CSV table of C-alpha atoms in Angstrom, one decimal:
chain,number,residue,atom,x,y,z
A,26,MET,CA,19.6,15.6,-2.1
A,27,ILE,CA,19.7,11.9,-2.6
A,28,GLN,CA,17.7,9.9,0.1
A,29,ARG,CA,18.6,6.4,1.0
A,30,VAL,CA,15.4,4.3,0.8
A,31,LEU,CA,15.5,0.8,2.3
A,32,ILE,CA,12.8,-1.6,1.2
A,33,ILE,CA,12.4,-4.5,3.5
A,34,GLY,CA,11.0,-7.4,1.5
A,35,GLY,CA,12.2,-5.6,-1.5
A,36,TYR,CA,12.1,-8.6,-3.8
A,37,GLY,CA,8.6,-9.7,-2.9
A,38,ASN,CA,5.5,-9.0,-4.9
A,39,PHE,CA,4.9,-5.6,-3.4
A,40,GLY,CA,8.5,-4.6,-2.8
A,41,ARG,CA,9.5,-5.4,-6.3
A,42,PHE,CA,6.9,-3.1,-7.8
A,43,ILE,CA,7.7,-0.3,-5.4
A,44,ALA,CA,11.4,-0.6,-6.2
A,45,LYS,CA,10.8,-0.4,-9.9
A,46,ARG,CA,8.8,2.8,-9.5
A,47,LEU,CA,11.3,4.5,-7.1
A,48,ALA,CA,14.3,3.5,-9.2
A,49,ARG,CA,13.2,6.1,-11.7
A,50,ASN,CA,13.7,8.9,-9.1
A,51,ALA,CA,17.1,10.6,-9.3
A,52,ASP,CA,16.8,11.6,-5.6
A,53,VAL,CA,16.5,7.9,-4.5
A,54,GLN,CA,19.3,5.5,-3.6
A,55,LEU,CA,17.5,2.2,-3.2
A,56,ILE,CA,18.6,-0.6,-0.9
A,57,ILE,CA,16.8,-3.9,-1.6
A,58,ALA,CA,16.7,-6.1,1.5
A,59,GLY,CA,15.2,-9.3,2.8
A,60,ARG,CA,16.2,-12.6,4.4
A,61,ASN,CA,17.6,-14.0,1.1
A,62,ARG,CA,20.7,-12.1,0.1
A,63,GLU,CA,20.8,-13.7,-3.4
A,64,LYS,CA,17.3,-12.7,-4.2
A,65,ALA,CA,18.0,-9.1,-3.1
A,66,HIS,CA,21.1,-8.9,-5.2
A,67,ALA,CA,19.3,-10.4,-8.2
A,68,LEU,CA,16.6,-7.8,-8.1
A,69,ALA,CA,19.1,-5.0,-7.6
A,70,GLY,CA,20.9,-6.1,-10.7
A,71,GLN,CA,17.7,-6.1,-12.8
A,72,LEU,CA,16.4,-2.7,-11.9
A,73,ASP,CA,16.7,0.1,-14.5
A,74,ALA,CA,17.7,2.6,-11.9
A,75,ILE,CA,19.2,6.1,-12.1
A,76,ASN,CA,21.3,5.4,-9.1
A,77,THR,CA,22.8,1.9,-8.8
A,78,PRO,CA,20.8,0.0,-6.2
A,79,GLU,CA,22.4,-1.7,-3.2
A,80,ALA,CA,21.3,-5.0,-1.8
A,81,THR,CA,21.7,-6.6,1.6
A,82,GLN,CA,20.3,-9.2,4.0
A,83,ILE,CA,18.0,-8.3,6.8
A,84,ASP,CA,16.1,-10.4,9.3
A,85,ILE,CA,13.5,-8.3,11.1
A,86,THR,CA,13.4,-10.8,14.0
A,87,SER,CA,17.1,-10.3,14.9
A,88,GLY,CA,19.9,-7.8,14.5
A,89,LEU,CA,17.7,-5.2,13.0
A,90,ALA,CA,19.3,-2.3,14.9
A,91,ASP,CA,22.7,-3.2,13.7
A,92,SER,CA,21.5,-3.5,10.2
A,93,LEU,CA,20.0,-0.1,10.2
A,94,GLU,CA,23.2,1.4,11.6
A,95,GLN,CA,25.2,-0.1,8.8
A,96,ILE,CA,22.7,0.8,6.0
A,97,ALA,CA,21.9,4.3,7.3
A,98,PRO,CA,18.6,4.7,5.6
A,99,ASP,CA,16.6,8.0,5.5
A,100,ILE,CA,13.3,6.2,4.8
A,101,VAL,CA,12.3,2.5,5.5
A,102,ILE,CA,9.5,0.9,3.6
A,103,HIS,CA,8.4,-2.3,5.4
A,104,THR,CA,6.6,-4.7,3.0
A,105,SER,CA,7.1,-8.0,4.9
A,106,GLY,CA,3.8,-9.2,6.2
A,107,PRO,CA,1.7,-10.6,7.6
A,108,TYR,CA,1.4,-7.7,10.0
A,109,GLN,CA,-1.4,-9.4,12.0
A,110,LEU,CA,1.4,-11.5,13.5
A,111,GLN,CA,3.9,-8.7,14.1
A,112,ASP,CA,4.6,-6.1,16.8
A,113,TYR,CA,6.2,-2.6,16.2
A,114,LYS,CA,9.8,-3.8,16.3
A,115,VAL,CA,10.7,-2.4,12.9
A,116,ALA,CA,9.0,0.9,13.5
A,117,LYS,CA,10.7,1.3,16.8
A,118,ALA,CA,14.0,0.5,15.3
A,119,CYS,CA,13.5,3.2,12.7
A,120,ILE,CA,12.7,5.7,15.5
A,121,ASP,CA,15.8,4.7,17.4
A,122,HIS,CA,17.9,5.1,14.2
A,123,GLY,CA,16.3,8.4,13.2
A,124,CYS,CA,14.6,7.5,9.9
A,125,HIS,CA,11.0,7.7,8.5
A,126,TYR,CA,9.0,4.5,8.3
A,127,ILE,CA,6.2,3.4,6.0
A,128,ASP,CA,4.4,0.1,5.9
A,129,LEU,CA,1.7,-1.7,3.8
A,130,ALA,CA,-0.1,-3.1,6.8
A,131,ASP,CA,-3.7,-4.1,6.5
A,132,GLY,CA,-3.9,-5.6,10.0
A,133,ARG,CA,-6.7,-3.9,12.0
A,134,ASN,CA,-4.9,-3.9,15.4
A,135,PHE,CA,-1.5,-3.2,13.9
A,136,VAL,CA,-2.6,0.0,12.0
A,137,ASN,CA,-4.9,1.2,14.7
A,138,GLY,CA,-2.3,0.8,17.4
A,139,ILE,CA,0.5,2.7,15.6
A,140,ALA,CA,-0.4,5.8,17.6
A,141,GLU,CA,1.4,4.3,20.6
A,142,LEU,CA,4.6,5.4,18.9
A,143,ASP,CA,3.4,9.0,18.3
A,144,ARG,CA,5.2,10.7,21.1
A,145,ALA,CA,8.5,9.0,20.4
A,146,ALA,CA,8.2,9.8,16.6
A,147,LYS,CA,7.4,13.4,17.3
A,148,GLU,CA,10.4,13.8,19.6
A,149,ARG,CA,12.7,12.6,16.8
A,150,LYS,CA,10.8,14.6,14.2
A,151,LEU,CA,9.9,11.5,12.2
A,152,LEU,CA,6.9,10.2,10.3
A,153,ILE,CA,5.8,6.7,11.2
A,154,CYS,CA,3.0,5.9,8.6
A,155,SER,CA,1.1,2.6,8.8
A,156,GLY,CA,-1.4,1.2,6.4
A,157,ALA,CA,0.0,2.8,3.3
A,158,SER,CA,-2.1,0.3,1.2
A,159,SER,CA,-5.5,-0.1,-0.3
A,160,VAL,CA,-7.0,0.1,3.1
A,161,PRO,CA,-7.1,2.6,4.7
A,162,ALA,CA,-5.2,4.9,2.2
A,163,LEU,CA,-7.3,4.3,-0.9
A,164,SER,CA,-10.6,3.7,0.8
A,165,SER,CA,-10.3,7.0,2.9
A,166,ALA,CA,-9.2,8.9,-0.2
A,167,ILE,CA,-12.4,7.9,-2.0
A,168,ILE,CA,-14.6,8.9,0.9
A,169,ASP,CA,-12.8,12.3,1.3
A,170,GLN,CA,-13.2,12.9,-2.5
A,171,TYR,CA,-17.0,12.6,-2.4
A,172,ILE,CA,-18.0,13.4,1.2
A,173,ASP,CA,-18.8,17.1,0.4
A,174,GLU,CA,-21.6,15.8,-1.9
A,175,PHE,CA,-23.4,14.6,1.2
A,176,GLY,CA,-25.0,16.6,4.0
A,177,THR,CA,-24.8,13.4,6.1
A,178,LEU,CA,-22.9,10.3,5.1
A,179,GLU,CA,-24.6,7.3,6.6
A,180,ARG,CA,-23.4,4.1,5.0
A,181,ILE,CA,-20.3,2.7,3.4
A,182,GLU,CA,-20.2,-0.6,1.7
A,183,TYR,CA,-17.2,-1.9,-0.3
A,184,ALA,CA,-15.4,-4.9,-1.4
A,185,ILE,CA,-12.4,-6.4,-3.3
A,186,ALA,CA,-12.8,-9.2,-5.8
A,187,THR,CA,-9.5,-10.9,-6.2
A,188,ALA,CA,-8.0,-12.6,-9.3
A,189,GLN,CA,-7.2,-16.3,-9.3
A,190,LEU,CA,-4.0,-15.6,-11.4
A,191,THR,CA,-2.6,-12.9,-9.1
A,192,ASN,CA,0.9,-13.8,-8.0
A,193,ARG,CA,-0.3,-14.3,-4.4
A,194,GLY,CA,2.3,-15.1,-1.7
A,195,LEU,CA,2.3,-16.9,1.7
A,196,ALA,CA,2.3,-13.7,3.7
A,197,THR,CA,-0.9,-12.5,2.0
A,198,THR,CA,-2.5,-15.9,2.5
A,199,LEU,CA,-1.6,-15.9,6.2
A,200,SER,CA,-3.1,-12.4,6.5
A,201,VAL,CA,-6.5,-13.3,5.0
A,202,LEU,CA,-6.7,-16.6,6.9
A,203,SER,CA,-5.8,-15.1,10.3
A,204,TYR,CA,-9.4,-14.1,11.0
A,205,ALA,CA,-11.3,-16.8,9.0
A,206,GLY,CA,-14.2,-18.0,11.1
A,207,LYS,CA,-13.3,-15.6,13.9
A,208,PRO,CA,-15.6,-12.8,15.2
A,209,PHE,CA,-14.7,-9.1,14.8
A,210,LYS,CA,-16.8,-6.0,15.2
A,211,THR,CA,-18.2,-3.6,12.6
A,212,LEU,CA,-20.7,-0.8,12.7
A,213,ILE,CA,-24.2,-1.9,11.7
A,214,GLU,CA,-27.2,0.4,12.1
A,215,GLY,CA,-25.4,2.5,14.7
A,216,ARG,CA,-24.0,-0.3,16.8
A,217,MET,CA,-20.8,-2.2,16.8
A,218,ARG,CA,-21.7,-5.8,16.2
A,219,ASP,CA,-19.9,-9.1,15.7
A,220,VAL,CA,-19.5,-10.6,12.2
A,221,TYR,CA,-17.4,-13.6,11.3
A,222,GLY,CA,-14.4,-13.7,8.9
A,223,TRP,CA,-15.3,-15.0,5.4
A,224,LEU,CA,-18.9,-15.7,6.4
A,225,GLY,CA,-22.0,-13.7,5.5
A,226,LEU,CA,-21.9,-14.9,2.0
A,227,ARG,CA,-23.4,-12.7,-0.7
A,228,PHE,CA,-22.9,-12.2,-4.4
A,229,ARG,CA,-22.1,-8.9,-6.1
A,230,LYS,CA,-21.8,-7.9,-9.8
A,231,PHE,CA,-18.5,-6.2,-10.4
A,232,HIS,CA,-18.1,-3.9,-13.4
A,233,GLY,CA,-16.5,-5.9,-16.2
A,234,LEU,CA,-16.1,-9.1,-14.1
A,235,GLY,CA,-19.6,-10.4,-13.6
A,236,SER,CA,-20.9,-11.8,-10.3
A,237,ARG,CA,-18.4,-12.6,-7.5
A,238,PRO,CA,-18.9,-14.2,-4.1
A,239,LEU,CA,-18.0,-12.1,-1.1
A,240,GLY,CA,-17.4,-12.7,2.7
A,241,ASN,CA,-16.7,-10.5,5.7
A,242,CYS,CA,-13.1,-9.3,6.1
A,243,ASP,CA,-11.4,-7.5,9.0
A,244,ILE,CA,-9.5,-4.3,8.1
A,245,PRO,CA,-8.3,-1.2,10.0
A,246,ASP,CA,-11.1,0.9,8.5
A,247,LEU,CA,-13.7,-0.7,10.7
A,248,ASP,CA,-12.3,1.1,13.7
A,249,LEU,CA,-10.9,4.2,11.9
A,250,PHE,CA,-13.9,5.3,9.9
A,251,PRO,CA,-16.6,5.6,12.5
A,252,LYS,CA,-14.3,8.0,14.3
A,253,ARG,CA,-13.3,9.9,11.2
A,254,TYR,CA,-16.8,10.1,9.8
A,255,PRO,CA,-19.0,10.3,12.9
A,256,SER,CA,-22.3,10.4,11.0
A,257,LEU,CA,-21.8,6.8,9.8
A,258,LYS,CA,-24.4,4.3,10.9
A,259,THR,CA,-23.0,1.3,8.9
A,260,ILE,CA,-19.7,0.2,7.4
A,261,ARG,CA,-19.3,-3.2,5.7
A,262,PHE,CA,-16.2,-4.5,4.0
A,263,ARG,CA,-16.0,-7.8,2.2
A,264,ALA,CA,-13.7,-9.6,-0.2
A,265,GLY,CA,-14.0,-12.6,-2.4
A,266,LEU,CA,-12.1,-15.2,-4.4
A,267,GLU,CA,-12.6,-15.3,-8.1
A,268,LEU,CA,-13.5,-19.0,-8.3
A,269,LYS,CA,-16.8,-19.6,-6.6
A,270,LEU,CA,-15.9,-23.2,-5.6
A,271,LEU,CA,-12.8,-22.1,-3.8
A,272,HIS,CA,-14.7,-19.2,-2.1
A,273,LEU,CA,-17.4,-21.6,-0.9
A,274,ILE,CA,-14.9,-24.1,0.4
A,275,LEU,CA,-13.2,-21.2,2.3
A,276,ALA,CA,-16.6,-20.1,3.7
A,277,ALA,CA,-17.4,-23.7,4.8
A,278,MET,CA,-14.1,-24.1,6.6
A,279,SER,CA,-14.5,-20.7,8.2
A,280,TRP,CA,-18.0,-21.8,9.4
A,281,LEU,CA,-16.4,-24.9,11.0
A,282,VAL,CA,-13.8,-22.6,12.7
A,283,SER,CA,-16.6,-20.4,14.0
A,284,LEU,CA,-18.2,-23.5,15.6
A,285,ARG,CA,-14.8,-24.5,17.1
A,286,LEU,CA,-14.9,-27.7,15.1
A,287,PHE,CA,-11.8,-26.8,13.1
A,288,PRO,CA,-8.5,-25.2,14.0
A,289,SER,CA,-7.4,-21.8,12.8
A,290,LEU,CA,-6.9,-21.8,9.0
A,291,SER,CA,-3.7,-19.8,9.3
A,292,ARG,CA,-2.0,-23.0,10.5
A,293,MET,CA,-2.8,-24.6,7.1
A,294,ALA,CA,-1.8,-21.5,5.0
A,295,PRO,CA,1.1,-23.2,3.0
A,296,GLN,CA,-1.0,-26.2,2.2
A,297,LEU,CA,-4.1,-24.2,1.2
A,298,LEU,CA,-2.0,-21.9,-1.0
A,299,LYS,CA,-0.6,-24.9,-2.9
A,300,ILE,CA,-4.1,-26.4,-3.3
A,301,SER,CA,-5.5,-23.1,-4.6
A,302,ARG,CA,-2.8,-22.9,-7.3
A,303,LEU,CA,-4.0,-26.2,-8.7
A,304,PHE,CA,-7.1,-24.4,-9.8
A,305,ASP,CA,-5.2,-21.6,-11.7
A,306,ILE,CA,-6.1,-23.2,-15.0
A,307,PHE,CA,-9.8,-22.2,-14.4
A,308,GLY,CA,-9.0,-18.7,-13.3
A,309,ASP,CA,-8.5,-15.2,-14.8
A,310,ASP,CA,-6.3,-12.2,-14.1
A,311,GLY,CA,-9.0,-9.7,-13.6
A,312,SER,CA,-9.8,-8.1,-10.2
A,313,GLY,CA,-12.2,-5.5,-9.0
A,314,PHE,CA,-13.1,-3.0,-6.3
A,315,TYR,CA,-16.2,-1.0,-5.5
A,316,MET,CA,-17.2,1.4,-2.8
A,317,GLU,CA,-20.8,2.6,-2.4
A,318,LEU,CA,-21.4,5.7,-0.3
A,319,THR,CA,-25.0,6.4,0.8
A,320,GLY,CA,-26.3,9.3,2.7
A,321,ARG,CA,-28.5,12.4,2.5
A,322,THR,CA,-27.9,15.7,0.7
A,323,ALA,CA,-28.2,19.0,2.3
A,324,GLU,CA,-31.7,19.2,0.9
A,325,GLY,CA,-32.6,15.9,2.6
A,326,LYS,CA,-32.6,13.7,-0.5
A,327,THR,CA,-31.0,10.2,-0.4
A,328,ARG,CA,-27.9,10.1,-2.6
A,329,ARG,CA,-25.8,7.1,-3.6
A,330,ILE,CA,-22.3,7.4,-5.1
A,331,LEU,CA,-20.7,4.3,-6.6
A,332,PHE,CA,-16.9,4.2,-7.3
A,333,GLU,CA,-15.6,1.2,-9.2
A,334,ILE,CA,-12.2,-0.1,-10.3
A,335,VAL,CA,-11.4,-3.0,-12.6
A,336,ALA,CA,-7.9,-4.2,-13.1
A,337,ARG,CA,-6.6,-6.6,-15.9
A,338,HIS,CA,-3.5,-8.6,-16.5
A,339,GLY,CA,-2.9,-9.1,-12.8
A,340,ASP,CA,-2.3,-5.4,-12.3
A,341,GLY,CA,-4.7,-5.3,-9.4
A,342,LEU,CA,-1.8,-6.7,-7.3
A,343,TYR,CA,-0.1,-3.3,-7.5
A,344,ILE,CA,-2.9,-1.1,-6.3
A,345,PRO,CA,-1.8,-1.5,-2.6
A,346,CYS,CA,1.7,-0.4,-3.5
A,347,ILE,CA,0.8,3.1,-4.7
A,348,PRO,CA,0.6,4.8,-1.2
A,349,ALA,CA,4.1,3.8,-0.1
A,350,ILE,CA,5.5,5.1,-3.4
A,351,LEU,CA,3.6,8.4,-3.1
A,352,MET,CA,4.5,8.9,0.6
A,353,THR,CA,8.2,8.3,-0.1
A,354,GLN,CA,8.1,10.8,-2.9
A,355,LYS,CA,6.3,13.4,-0.7
A,356,LEU,CA,8.9,12.9,2.1
A,357,ILE,CA,11.8,13.3,-0.4
A,358,ARG,CA,10.3,16.5,-1.9
A,359,GLY,CA,9.4,17.9,1.5
A,360,GLU,CA,5.7,18.0,0.6
A,361,THR,CA,4.9,16.1,3.8
A,362,THR,CA,6.2,17.7,7.0
A,363,ASP,CA,3.9,15.8,9.4
A,364,THR,CA,5.6,14.0,12.2
A,365,GLY,CA,4.3,11.4,14.7
A,366,ALA,CA,2.8,8.0,14.2
A,367,HIS,CA,-0.4,7.8,12.1
A,368,PRO,CA,-2.5,5.5,10.0
A,369,CYS,CA,-2.2,6.5,6.3
A,370,ILE,CA,-5.3,8.6,6.2
A,371,GLY,CA,-5.4,12.2,4.8
A,372,PHE,CA,-2.0,12.1,3.3
A,373,ILE,CA,-2.9,11.1,-0.3
A,374,ASP,CA,-5.9,12.4,-2.3
A,375,LEU,CA,-7.8,10.3,-4.8
A,376,ASP,CA,-6.4,12.2,-7.9
A,377,GLU,CA,-2.9,11.5,-6.7
A,378,TYR,CA,-3.7,7.8,-6.2
A,379,LEU,CA,-5.3,7.4,-9.6
A,380,ALA,CA,-2.5,9.2,-11.3
A,381,GLY,CA,-0.2,6.5,-9.8
A,382,LEU,CA,-2.3,3.8,-11.5
A,383,SER,CA,-2.4,5.5,-14.9
A,384,ASP,CA,0.3,3.4,-16.6
A,385,LEU,CA,-1.3,0.1,-15.5
A,386,ASN,CA,-4.2,-1.8,-17.1
A,387,ILE,CA,-6.7,-0.4,-14.6
A,388,GLN,CA,-9.8,1.6,-15.2
A,389,TRP,CA,-12.2,3.3,-12.9
A,390,GLN,CA,-15.6,5.1,-13.0
A,391,THR,CA,-18.0,6.9,-10.7
A,392,SER,CA,-21.8,7.0,-10.9
A,393,ARG,CA,-24.3,9.0,-8.9
A,394,HIS,CA,-27.9,8.4,-8.1
A,395,ASN,CA,-30.5,10.4,-6.2
A,396,LEU,CA,-33.2,8.1,-4.7
């Protein structure tokens, strides 16, 4: 049975890739939507789809209920961030309409708070899935893949090294600047302690990319993982810009924000995005990810497992899109019967995720060490 899948923000960086993948599915009728009707129609006309895509205009800030009534989707994929600045208006509208909902949120409070819709979603027998993105969907899948190799998992440290030539947009820029220089809590040596966004400078060598600068970033995992993996004593997540000069400038501005000598950097997101693009001539299209798990085996030995990803040709941009594609396919095939409102944890295993990356210029590897 063909399912109507509405992609809000369908012509953006993430929505476009998701649409191209789902267009191959004979059981999917795509509806490309966003605030710009012309862009939605343009993408719909470009897709090599089994079922001819539809296109429409949607503004999530007004008239959303009427739009859903007219479109009558079975599944809604919400790709229009930044989620740090949003409430649950779209998810609630989906519950009222009676359709499943998936988003690519990476906002800590947004993803962690989605459970407030759990009762309403269960009453309508719907799945409301938030955080179908690199974090927490991929990060939790990696941990779940390897956790049985530990008697006790004690420490998780991971980071993303972005590519300068990634086709970054304003929404993503707003997202990462929203917590620059601002305190947030993470688990360190058994206690929740404050760290500051984009501070805590350190350098890390990424496989195939060389040394990259990194700073503290706020993500849903910092709340979710201490609960899911109660033996954890420390969880640290960082991210970094490819060009060291730009990263150091961001860190310096964040430091001024932390001292209240500078306003929130999110106010300057459009200007900072334009400035960063002036440096594209010095950049590359390679991005990376690593996750290092440390703990003790059942025999009491210290074990360290390192999982690494390197993406070329700008394909790292598409890694966050895979969970929304997989969750949509699972719902259509009836492989997911869960209802309620949940972060995207435990729905996708690592093998499924990596299979979704197999046709991209992305490689991964795992190494193990007993200390």
